[in-house]
Short mmCIF file of C-alpha atoms in Angstrom, two decimals:
data_model
loop_
_atom_site.label_atom_id
_atom_site.label_comp_id
_atom_site.label_asym_id
_atom_site.label_seq_id
_atom_site.Cartn_x
_atom_site.Cartn_y
_atom_site.Cartn_z
CA MET A 126 23.26 -9.62 -21.77
CA LYS A 127 21.97 -6.76 -19.18
CA GLN A 128 21.53 -4.64 -21.43
CA ALA A 129 19.47 -6.55 -23.97
CA ILE A 130 17.25 -7.52 -21.09
CA ILE A 131 16.85 -4.19 -20.02
CA ILE A 132 15.87 -2.86 -23.80
CA ILE A 133 13.60 -5.36 -24.69
CA SER A 134 11.44 -4.83 -20.95
CA SER A 135 11.49 -1.41 -21.70
CA LEU A 136 9.68 -2.52 -25.27
CA PHE A 137 7.53 -4.49 -23.40
CA PHE A 138 6.77 -1.99 -20.70
CA SER A 139 5.73 0.71 -23.22
CA THR A 140 3.37 -1.82 -25.04
CA LEU A 141 1.87 -2.57 -21.41
CA PHE A 142 0.97 0.71 -20.71
CA TYR A 143 1.30 3.37 -22.88
CA SER A 144 -2.30 5.16 -23.35
CA GLN A 145 -3.61 2.16 -21.34
CA ASN A 146 -5.17 1.79 -18.04
CA ILE A 147 -4.98 -0.75 -15.63
CA GLY A 148 -5.51 -4.21 -16.16
CA LEU A 149 -4.00 -7.24 -17.27
CA ASN A 150 -1.15 -5.23 -17.96
CA LEU A 151 -0.12 -4.86 -14.45
CA SER A 152 -0.01 -8.47 -13.95
CA ILE A 153 1.96 -8.89 -17.00
CA PHE A 154 4.37 -6.31 -15.87
CA SER A 155 4.62 -8.41 -12.41
CA ILE A 156 5.64 -11.33 -14.03
CA LEU A 157 8.16 -9.65 -16.75
CA THR A 158 9.35 -7.88 -13.47
CA LEU A 159 9.93 -10.82 -11.37
CA ILE A 160 11.65 -12.93 -14.80
CA VAL A 161 14.24 -9.98 -14.79
CA LEU A 162 15.07 -9.98 -11.26
CA ILE A 163 15.30 -13.74 -10.87
CA ILE A 164 17.77 -14.00 -13.90
CA SER A 165 19.84 -11.03 -12.51
CA ASN A 166 19.98 -12.17 -9.09
CA THR A 167 19.26 -15.85 -9.33
CA ASN A 168 21.22 -16.35 -5.49
CA LYS A 169 19.17 -13.84 -4.05
CA PHE A 170 15.82 -15.83 -4.55
CA LYS A 171 17.05 -18.99 -2.30
CA ASN A 172 15.93 -16.70 0.79
CA LYS A 173 12.80 -17.64 2.42
CA ALA A 174 11.44 -14.21 3.19
CA THR A 175 12.39 -13.13 -1.02
CA ILE A 176 10.45 -16.41 -2.10
CA ILE A 177 7.09 -14.91 0.19
CA TYR A 178 7.23 -11.91 -0.89
CA THR A 179 7.66 -12.95 -4.72
CA LEU A 180 4.24 -15.30 -4.16
CA LEU A 181 2.57 -12.24 -2.66
CA TYR A 182 3.63 -10.24 -5.28
CA LEU A 183 1.87 -12.90 -8.14
CA VAL A 184 -0.73 -12.97 -5.69
CA THR A 185 -1.50 -9.18 -5.60
CA ALA A 186 -1.08 -8.95 -9.34
CA ALA A 187 -3.84 -11.60 -9.99
CA ILE A 188 -6.17 -9.68 -7.58
CA VAL A 189 -5.66 -6.46 -9.66
CA PHE A 190 -6.85 -8.79 -12.56
CA LEU A 191 -9.83 -10.28 -10.67
CA GLN A 192 -11.39 -7.36 -8.82
CA HIS A 193 -9.28 -4.64 -10.36
CA THR A 194 -9.73 -2.12 -7.02
CA THR A 195 -7.70 1.02 -6.49
CA LEU A 196 -6.69 -0.59 -3.18
CA SER A 197 -5.15 -4.00 -5.10
CA ILE A 198 -3.36 -1.90 -7.50
CA ILE A 199 -2.18 0.33 -4.42
CA THR A 200 -0.95 -2.92 -2.98
CA ASN A 201 0.38 -4.50 -5.60
CA CYS A 202 2.97 -1.23 -6.12
CA VAL A 203 4.10 -1.69 -2.01
CA VAL A 204 4.61 -5.81 -2.60
CA PHE A 205 6.82 -4.52 -5.48
CA PHE A 206 8.72 -2.18 -3.42
CA THR A 207 8.81 -4.71 -0.66
CA LEU A 208 10.36 -7.08 -3.03
CA ILE A 209 12.92 -4.94 -4.10
CA GLY A 210 13.95 -4.09 -0.90
CA SER A 211 14.25 -8.15 0.19
CA ILE A 212 16.33 -8.37 -3.05
CA THR A 213 18.70 -5.44 -1.29
CA GLU A 214 18.97 -7.39 2.04
CA ALA A 215 16.51 -9.75 3.21
CA LYS A 216 17.66 -10.01 6.96
CA SER A 217 16.09 -6.04 7.04
CA SER A 218 12.93 -5.02 8.76
CA ILE A 219 9.89 -4.46 6.32
CA PHE A 220 9.99 -0.81 6.20
CA VAL A 221 13.25 -0.44 5.52
CA ASN A 222 12.43 -2.97 2.61
CA TRP A 223 9.83 0.00 1.56
CA LEU A 224 12.75 2.52 1.84
CA ASN A 225 15.57 0.26 -0.13
CA GLY A 226 12.90 -0.96 -2.71
CA VAL A 227 11.70 2.96 -3.24
CA TYR A 228 14.98 4.18 -3.40
CA THR A 229 16.59 1.59 -5.75
CA THR A 230 13.41 2.05 -8.15
CA VAL A 231 13.96 6.02 -7.99
CA ALA A 232 18.06 6.23 -7.69
CA GLY A 233 19.26 2.83 -8.32
CA PHE A 234 21.14 3.44 -11.43
CA PHE A 235 22.66 6.63 -10.20
CA HIS A 236 23.95 5.03 -7.02
CA ARG A 237 25.52 2.68 -8.97
CA SER A 238 26.87 5.01 -11.35
CA PHE A 239 28.25 7.81 -8.65
CA ASP A 240 29.12 5.64 -5.54
CA PHE A 241 32.70 6.82 -5.00
CA ASN A 242 33.07 4.57 -1.65
CA LYS A 243 32.70 1.54 -3.50
CA LYS A 244 35.94 -0.77 -4.12
CA GLU A 245 37.74 -0.44 -7.41
CA ALA A 246 36.25 -3.10 -9.57
CA LYS A 247 37.76 -5.94 -11.35
CA PRO A 248 38.43 -5.26 -14.74
CA THR A 249 35.04 -7.22 -16.84
CA PRO A 250 35.69 -9.24 -20.05
CA LYS A 251 35.35 -7.58 -23.12
CA LYS A 252 31.54 -7.61 -24.56
CA ASP A 253 30.66 -9.24 -28.02
CA ILE A 254 28.17 -5.96 -28.08
CA ASP A 255 28.01 -3.30 -25.89
CA PHE A 256 24.23 -2.62 -26.29
CA LEU A 257 24.71 0.74 -23.90
CA HIS A 258 27.59 1.93 -25.94
CA TRP A 259 25.49 1.97 -29.03
CA ILE A 260 22.56 3.57 -27.61
CA LYS A 261 24.87 6.38 -26.66
CA LEU A 262 26.51 6.54 -30.12
CA ILE A 263 23.47 6.39 -31.64
CA GLY A 264 21.26 8.37 -29.53
CA ILE A 265 23.41 11.30 -28.43
CA PRO A 266 24.05 12.59 -32.13
CA LEU A 267 20.61 12.08 -33.12
CA VAL A 268 19.31 14.37 -30.43
CA PHE A 269 21.59 17.29 -31.06
CA ILE A 270 21.10 16.75 -34.95
CA ILE A 271 17.27 17.61 -34.37
CA VAL A 272 17.96 20.47 -31.97
CA PHE A 273 20.23 22.17 -34.43
CA ILE A 274 17.92 21.23 -37.40
CA LEU A 275 14.79 22.98 -35.67
CA LEU A 276 17.12 26.05 -35.00
CA TYR A 277 18.69 26.20 -38.77
CA LYS A 278 14.75 25.88 -40.01
CA ASN A 279 14.59 29.58 -38.96
CA GLY A 280 17.53 30.96 -40.73
CA ASN A 281 17.53 29.73 -44.01
CA SER A 282 13.87 29.57 -46.20
CA VAL A 283 15.39 26.97 -48.75
CA PHE A 284 16.87 24.89 -45.77
CA ASN A 285 13.26 25.23 -44.27
CA ASP A 286 11.69 24.01 -47.33
CA LEU A 287 13.53 20.79 -47.28
CA ILE A 288 12.82 19.87 -44.23
CA SER A 289 9.10 20.60 -44.20
CA GLN A 290 9.19 17.90 -47.11
CA ILE A 291 10.40 15.29 -44.73
CA ASN A 292 7.60 13.48 -42.79
CA LEU A 293 8.19 12.34 -39.45
CA LYS A 294 5.02 11.84 -38.36
CA PHE A 295 5.06 7.89 -37.60
CA ILE A 296 7.48 8.84 -34.60
CA ASN A 297 5.66 8.87 -32.07
CA MET A 298 7.94 11.08 -29.11
CA GLN A 299 5.41 10.47 -26.32
CA TRP A 300 6.21 6.34 -26.84
CA ILE A 301 9.66 7.25 -27.32
CA LEU A 302 9.90 8.82 -23.48
CA PHE A 303 7.86 6.09 -22.34
CA SER A 304 10.34 3.54 -23.35
CA VAL A 305 12.99 5.48 -21.68
CA LEU A 306 11.13 5.51 -18.28
CA GLY A 307 10.46 1.73 -18.71
CA TYR A 308 14.45 1.51 -19.49
CA PHE A 309 15.21 3.93 -16.30
CA ILE A 310 12.91 1.92 -14.22
CA PHE A 311 14.67 -1.50 -15.19
CA SER A 312 17.78 0.43 -14.97
CA ASN A 313 17.12 0.73 -11.64
CA ILE A 314 15.94 -2.50 -10.30
CA ILE A 315 17.91 -5.23 -11.95
CA ASN A 316 20.24 -4.39 -9.40
CA PRO A 317 18.68 -3.43 -6.50
CA VAL A 318 20.85 -1.33 -3.70
CA GLU A 319 20.53 -0.06 -0.46
CA VAL A 320 20.18 3.24 1.66
CA GLU A 321 23.73 1.57 3.78
CA HIS A 322 23.39 3.56 6.93
CA THR A 323 19.82 2.39 7.64
CA THR A 324 20.15 -0.82 6.78
CA LYS A 325 23.01 -1.29 9.05
CA LEU A 326 21.54 0.43 11.72
CA ASP A 327 18.53 -1.97 11.43
CA LEU A 328 20.91 -5.05 11.08
CA GLU A 329 22.84 -4.51 14.36
CA THR A 330 19.85 -3.25 16.56
CA GLY A 331 17.86 -5.59 18.36
CA ASN A 332 14.50 -5.54 19.87
CA SER A 333 15.41 -5.91 23.67
CA LEU A 334 16.07 -2.82 26.30
CA PHE A 335 19.17 -3.21 28.18
CA LYS A 336 19.93 -1.67 31.76
CA GLY A 337 21.66 1.88 31.31
CA LYS A 338 24.66 3.14 32.76
CA ASN A 339 23.13 6.01 35.44
CA PHE A 340 21.03 3.50 36.99
CA SER A 341 20.13 5.86 40.14
CA GLU A 342 17.69 4.27 42.88
CA GLU A 343 16.32 7.66 44.15
CA ASP A 344 15.41 8.70 40.81
CA LEU A 345 13.74 5.58 39.79
CA LYS A 346 11.71 5.61 42.97
CA LYS A 347 10.53 9.10 42.25
CA GLU A 348 9.53 8.59 38.40
CA LYS A 349 8.15 5.43 39.74
CA GLN A 350 5.49 7.13 42.37
CA LEU A 351 4.66 9.54 39.56
CA GLY A 352 3.68 6.84 37.34
CA THR A 353 1.79 4.75 39.69
CA THR A 354 -0.29 7.93 40.73
CA LEU A 355 -0.71 8.92 37.31
CA MET A 356 -2.07 5.33 36.25
CA LEU A 357 -3.99 5.01 39.29
CA LEU A 358 -6.30 7.98 38.54
CA LEU A 359 -6.14 7.47 34.77
CA ASN A 360 -7.77 3.79 35.73
CA VAL A 361 -10.33 5.30 37.54
CA LEU A 362 -11.39 7.79 35.22
CA ILE A 363 -11.87 5.25 32.30
CA VAL A 364 -13.23 2.88 34.25
CA PHE A 365 -15.74 5.61 35.31
CA TYR A 366 -15.93 6.06 31.16
CA LEU A 367 -16.65 2.39 30.64
CA VAL A 368 -19.62 2.12 33.43
CA THR A 369 -21.51 5.23 31.68
CA ASP A 370 -20.71 4.43 27.98
CA ILE A 371 -22.44 0.72 28.40
CA ILE A 372 -25.26 2.62 30.57
CA ALA A 373 -25.31 4.55 27.11
CA ILE A 374 -25.25 2.11 24.95
CA SER A 375 -27.97 0.07 26.52
CA THR A 376 -30.75 2.88 26.69
CA SER A 377 -30.41 4.54 23.30
CA ALA A 378 -32.15 4.74 20.43
CA THR A 379 -30.93 2.75 17.27
CA SER A 380 -34.01 4.21 14.68
CA ASN A 381 -32.09 7.48 14.64
CA ALA A 382 -29.06 7.69 12.12
CA GLU A 383 -27.58 11.15 13.38
CA THR A 384 -27.58 9.91 17.21
CA LEU A 385 -25.88 7.03 16.24
CA SER A 386 -23.07 8.43 14.10
CA ASN A 387 -22.60 11.13 16.86
CA GLN A 388 -22.08 8.09 19.12
CA VAL A 389 -19.76 6.47 17.24
CA HIS A 390 -17.77 9.65 15.75
CA ASN A 391 -17.79 11.06 19.40
CA GLY A 392 -16.57 7.47 20.72
CA ILE A 393 -13.49 7.24 17.62
CA ASN A 394 -12.50 10.64 18.60
CA ALA A 395 -12.07 10.12 21.83
CA LEU A 396 -10.81 6.61 21.40
CA ILE A 397 -7.68 8.55 18.83
CA ALA A 398 -6.90 11.03 22.01
CA SER A 399 -6.89 7.84 24.82
CA ILE A 400 -5.00 5.45 22.82
CA VAL A 401 -1.97 7.60 21.19
CA ILE A 402 -1.86 9.55 24.82
CA ALA A 403 -2.24 6.04 27.05
CA ILE A 404 0.63 4.65 24.34
CA VAL A 405 2.80 8.01 24.93
CA ILE A 406 2.61 7.51 28.59
CA ILE A 407 3.38 4.18 29.06
CA LEU A 408 6.32 4.11 26.44
CA TYR A 409 7.95 7.59 28.84
CA PHE A 410 7.65 5.34 31.91
CA PHE A 411 9.15 2.41 30.45
CA ARG A 412 11.84 3.70 28.04
CA GLY A 413 14.81 2.88 30.07
CA ASN A 414 16.44 2.04 33.61
CA LEU A 415 12.59 1.89 35.09
CA ASN A 416 12.02 -1.80 33.25
CA PHE A 417 14.65 -2.89 35.19
CA TYR A 418 13.45 -1.33 38.73
CA LYS A 419 12.69 -4.21 41.37
CA HIS A 420 9.78 -2.17 42.76
CA ASN A 421 8.21 -1.43 39.53
CA LYS A 422 5.23 -4.30 40.03
CA THR A 423 2.66 -1.53 41.02
CA LEU A 424 3.48 0.51 37.89
CA LYS A 425 3.50 -2.36 35.28
CA SER A 426 0.37 -3.76 36.74
CA LEU A 427 -1.26 -0.84 36.13
CA ALA A 428 -0.25 -0.23 32.77
CA PHE A 429 -1.30 -3.61 32.07
CA ILE A 430 -4.78 -2.89 33.39
CA TRP A 431 -5.07 0.34 31.61
CA ILE A 432 -4.00 -1.60 28.36
CA ILE A 433 -6.99 -3.89 28.81
CA LEU A 434 -9.32 -0.98 29.77
CA ASN A 435 -8.57 1.16 26.61
CA ALA A 436 -9.11 -2.72 24.63
CA VAL A 437 -12.51 -2.79 26.20
CA LEU A 438 -12.82 0.77 24.91
CA VAL A 439 -12.47 -0.70 21.47
CA ILE A 440 -14.40 -3.28 21.66
CA LEU A 441 -17.19 -0.62 22.70
CA ILE A 442 -17.10 1.44 19.89
CA ALA A 443 -16.77 -1.14 17.70
CA LEU A 444 -20.35 -2.32 19.36
CA LYS A 445 -21.82 0.86 18.21
CA ASN A 446 -20.18 0.91 15.16
CA ASN A 447 -21.72 -2.64 14.50
CA ILE A 448 -25.47 -1.10 15.60
CA TYR A 449 -24.84 1.79 13.09
CA VAL A 450 -24.19 -0.58 10.24
CA SER A 451 -26.97 -2.85 10.98
CA SER A 452 -29.85 0.07 10.80
CA PHE A 453 -27.94 1.87 7.93
CA GLY A 454 -25.43 -0.40 6.02
CA PHE A 455 -22.25 0.21 5.21
CA THR A 456 -19.67 3.10 3.79
CA TYR A 457 -16.22 3.46 3.25
CA LYS A 458 -16.03 5.35 6.58
CA ARG A 459 -17.94 2.68 8.70
CA VAL A 460 -15.51 -0.05 7.22
CA GLY A 461 -12.60 2.16 7.59
CA VAL A 462 -13.97 2.33 11.57
CA TYR A 463 -13.31 -1.15 11.72
CA ILE A 464 -10.05 -1.18 10.26
CA TYR A 465 -9.26 1.48 12.45
CA LEU A 466 -10.46 0.08 15.49
CA LEU A 467 -8.64 -3.30 14.55
CA LEU A 468 -5.15 -1.40 14.33
CA THR A 469 -5.57 0.47 17.48
CA PHE A 470 -6.52 -3.23 19.34
CA ILE A 471 -3.24 -4.75 17.68
CA GLY A 472 -1.23 -1.49 18.92
CA LEU A 473 -2.12 -1.90 22.57
CA VAL A 474 -1.15 -5.82 22.59
CA THR A 475 1.95 -4.96 20.79
CA THR A 476 2.65 -2.26 23.72
CA PHE A 477 1.23 -4.77 26.09
CA LEU A 478 4.25 -7.08 25.11
CA LYS A 479 6.66 -4.58 25.22
CA VAL A 480 5.97 -3.55 28.62
CA LEU A 481 5.91 -7.24 29.50
CA LYS A 482 8.88 -8.74 27.36
CA VAL A 483 11.19 -5.29 28.19
CA LYS A 484 11.40 -4.31 24.07
CA ASN A 485 12.65 -1.24 22.96
CA LEU A 486 10.16 1.37 20.37
CA LEU A 487 11.87 -0.36 17.45
CA PHE A 488 10.58 -3.53 18.32
CA LEU A 489 7.47 -1.75 18.11
CA PHE A 490 7.74 -0.13 15.05
CA ARG A 491 9.16 -3.20 12.96
CA VAL A 492 5.68 -5.46 14.70
CA ASN A 493 3.08 -3.08 13.80
CA THR A 494 4.30 -2.06 10.30
CA GLN A 495 4.37 -5.91 9.82
CA ILE A 496 1.05 -6.35 11.02
CA ALA A 497 -0.09 -3.37 8.81
CA PHE A 498 1.38 -4.84 5.88
CA ALA A 499 -0.63 -8.40 6.47
CA ILE A 500 -3.79 -6.40 6.77
CA LEU A 501 -3.01 -4.30 3.85
CA MET A 502 -2.85 -7.45 1.81
CA LEU A 503 -6.09 -8.87 3.28
CA CYS A 504 -8.09 -6.01 2.76
CA SER A 505 -6.93 -5.80 -1.18
CA THR A 506 -8.34 -9.31 -1.39
CA VAL A 507 -11.76 -8.13 -0.79
CA ASN A 508 -13.87 -6.35 -3.54
CA TRP A 509 -15.05 -3.37 -0.86
CA ASP A 510 -17.57 -1.83 -3.58
CA TYR A 511 -19.41 -5.32 -4.77
CA HIS A 512 -19.67 -6.71 -0.67
CA ILE A 513 -20.67 -3.01 0.58
CA THR A 514 -23.79 -2.91 -2.21
CA TYR A 515 -24.34 -6.86 -1.61
CA TYR A 516 -24.89 -5.90 2.42
CA ASN A 517 -26.76 -3.14 2.27
CA ILE A 518 -29.55 -4.35 -0.47
CA ASN A 519 -29.94 -7.63 1.53
CA TYR A 520 -29.28 -7.13 5.12
CA ALA A 521 -29.43 -3.15 6.03
CA GLN A 522 -32.73 -1.62 7.59
CA SER A 523 -32.45 1.24 5.31
CA VAL A 524 -30.53 1.53 2.01
CA ASP A 525 -28.95 4.44 0.86
CA LEU A 526 -29.32 3.96 -3.27
CA ASN A 527 -27.18 7.26 -4.24
CA TYR A 528 -24.24 6.54 -1.98
CA LEU A 529 -24.35 2.76 -3.78
CA ILE A 530 -25.13 4.46 -7.26
CA LYS A 531 -21.79 6.67 -6.94
CA LEU A 532 -19.21 3.55 -6.11
CA SER A 533 -17.23 2.01 -8.71
CA ASN A 534 -18.54 0.12 -11.61
CA ASN A 535 -17.57 -3.04 -9.51
CA ASN A 536 -21.18 -2.94 -8.19
CA ALA A 537 -23.11 -2.42 -11.72
CA SER A 538 -24.19 -5.56 -12.50
CA LEU A 539 -25.58 -6.15 -8.61
CA LEU A 540 -27.25 -2.79 -8.77
CA LYS A 541 -28.41 -3.85 -12.28
CA THR A 542 -30.16 -7.20 -10.66
CA TYR A 543 -31.55 -5.43 -8.03
CA ASN A 544 -33.07 -2.71 -10.40
CA ASP A 545 -34.78 -5.74 -12.21
CA LYS A 546 -36.17 -7.41 -9.11
CA ASN A 547 -37.35 -4.28 -6.86
CA THR A 548 -39.93 -1.36 -7.81
CA LEU A 549 -37.40 1.71 -7.70
CA SER A 550 -38.20 5.27 -8.16
CA SER A 551 -37.84 6.35 -11.61
CA ASN A 552 -34.77 8.30 -10.78
CA ASN A 553 -32.62 5.74 -9.27
CA TYR A 554 -33.91 3.29 -11.99
CA ASN A 555 -32.85 5.13 -14.98
CA ARG A 556 -29.31 6.11 -12.89
CA ILE A 557 -28.85 2.17 -12.23
CA ASN A 558 -29.83 1.53 -15.89
CA ASN A 559 -27.46 4.13 -17.24
CA LYS A 560 -24.47 3.40 -14.80
CA HIS A 561 -24.70 -0.59 -16.04
CA THR A 562 -24.93 0.55 -19.84
CA ASN A 563 -21.54 2.64 -19.28
CA PHE A 564 -20.10 -0.20 -17.87
CA ILE A 565 -21.25 -2.73 -20.83
CA GLU A 566 -19.29 0.36 -23.01
CA LEU A 567 -16.14 0.65 -20.99
CA LEU A 568 -15.79 -3.19 -21.11
CA GLU A 569 -16.33 -3.39 -24.88
CA ASP A 570 -13.97 -0.46 -25.41
CA ARG A 571 -10.88 -1.80 -23.41
CA ASN A 572 -7.90 -3.03 -25.30
CA TRP A 573 -6.48 -6.02 -24.36
CA GLN A 574 -3.60 -4.38 -21.91
CA GLU A 575 -6.91 -3.48 -19.78
CA TYR A 576 -8.73 -6.62 -19.75
CA THR A 577 -10.05 -7.90 -16.24
CA TYR A 578 -11.59 -10.78 -15.29
CA GLU A 579 -15.18 -8.93 -15.98
CA ASN A 580 -13.87 -8.53 -19.70
CA LEU A 581 -14.10 -12.55 -19.80
CA LYS A 582 -17.40 -12.70 -17.32
CA GLN A 583 -18.86 -10.24 -20.26
CA SER A 584 -17.81 -12.59 -22.56
CA ASN A 585 -19.00 -15.76 -21.65
CA ASN A 586 -22.46 -13.86 -21.17
CA THR A 587 -22.41 -12.55 -24.63
CA LYS A 588 -21.83 -15.97 -26.16
CA LYS A 589 -24.74 -17.80 -24.03
CA GLN A 590 -27.02 -15.10 -25.23
CA ASN A 591 -25.95 -15.35 -28.90
CA TYR A 592 -26.43 -19.77 -27.98
#
């Protein structure tokens, strides 16, 4: 039964993706994948985490069809690996799910075939049809016959003439190889496997720190004095920096793009170094027994203050970036600054919780990877090229049309509308019209596997025009 499912799925895989771009095919593949996984792992889909990842997988597939952005495609692939890993072991951390998902997809078949540590399997009842046996029985001899025919052609002119009369052009070897790739993928994921040592270690390790054996009051007192001195000086320094930064923001001119750009970029560079060093120093001092030292309250308070001050630094950089965007519009780099600042702020909050609740490093890794996954999901729901263009042409004080034209075709219709309503230079006018024309031609040339929501919109527009 499983072999029949794998073979049928591999043929669907080739039909969907061979010589096709990403579009509707990815949504259909996601549904097909879920059907295969549910049929072969029914019991695993009773788990709450697996059900959530299943729904997220369907959502990301729908987003790919609706928006057709690179980020949505990447997110769909990430959720695919997460789902496969969750079926393997639903209670493991999300980064272990990723590891198990990738491992299953790449090497699941070989893991099951060469796992010498597994217990001897009970004899299974004889199948009515052994599909794998028939594939081997037909495929292996056929491959060797073709190889030897090619070798014998060069040794005998009569044999060569006879073979040359056989027309095998109808056989598409690339399509066959693509089907083999589909067979390989579905063979791997139909029964997900795990990286046993890593999964076991993850399940056995909690989030809390515990008092170690080598608890020396004298050593901890010295370490606490060093930490307190260092944290105090660093707090004084960052307060001085923040005061001067606030003065710089309040007195700087906002009309100079280069000045604003330097302020934001230099602030980001300072932020990167400051936050990384801050977190490393805090993690160093609160890595073990100092958490349980009764005289560590002053050090903890200074650490909390430093985390809060670094959070203020994040907010100041966000304000600078906001001034920059208001004046000159969005770009991917400026959007990236906001996302980085958000991740940085979250990192500071989780570090604060790690010290407050006496958690270990694995707690930080688990929580931050979960949050990163959630942010990736949220970001994939946004059609960035469209919204960047919409904001820039409607709200930015200065519009960089050259940048907007270079973005993907997701903003082609929006630029066309802007082009028709405004008086632009002949160069930009022609470039926007060409971009929109090429976009319409691309939609019309797509096969059904490559369809996206834009094809439906274009079809409706055409019907209205004809009507």
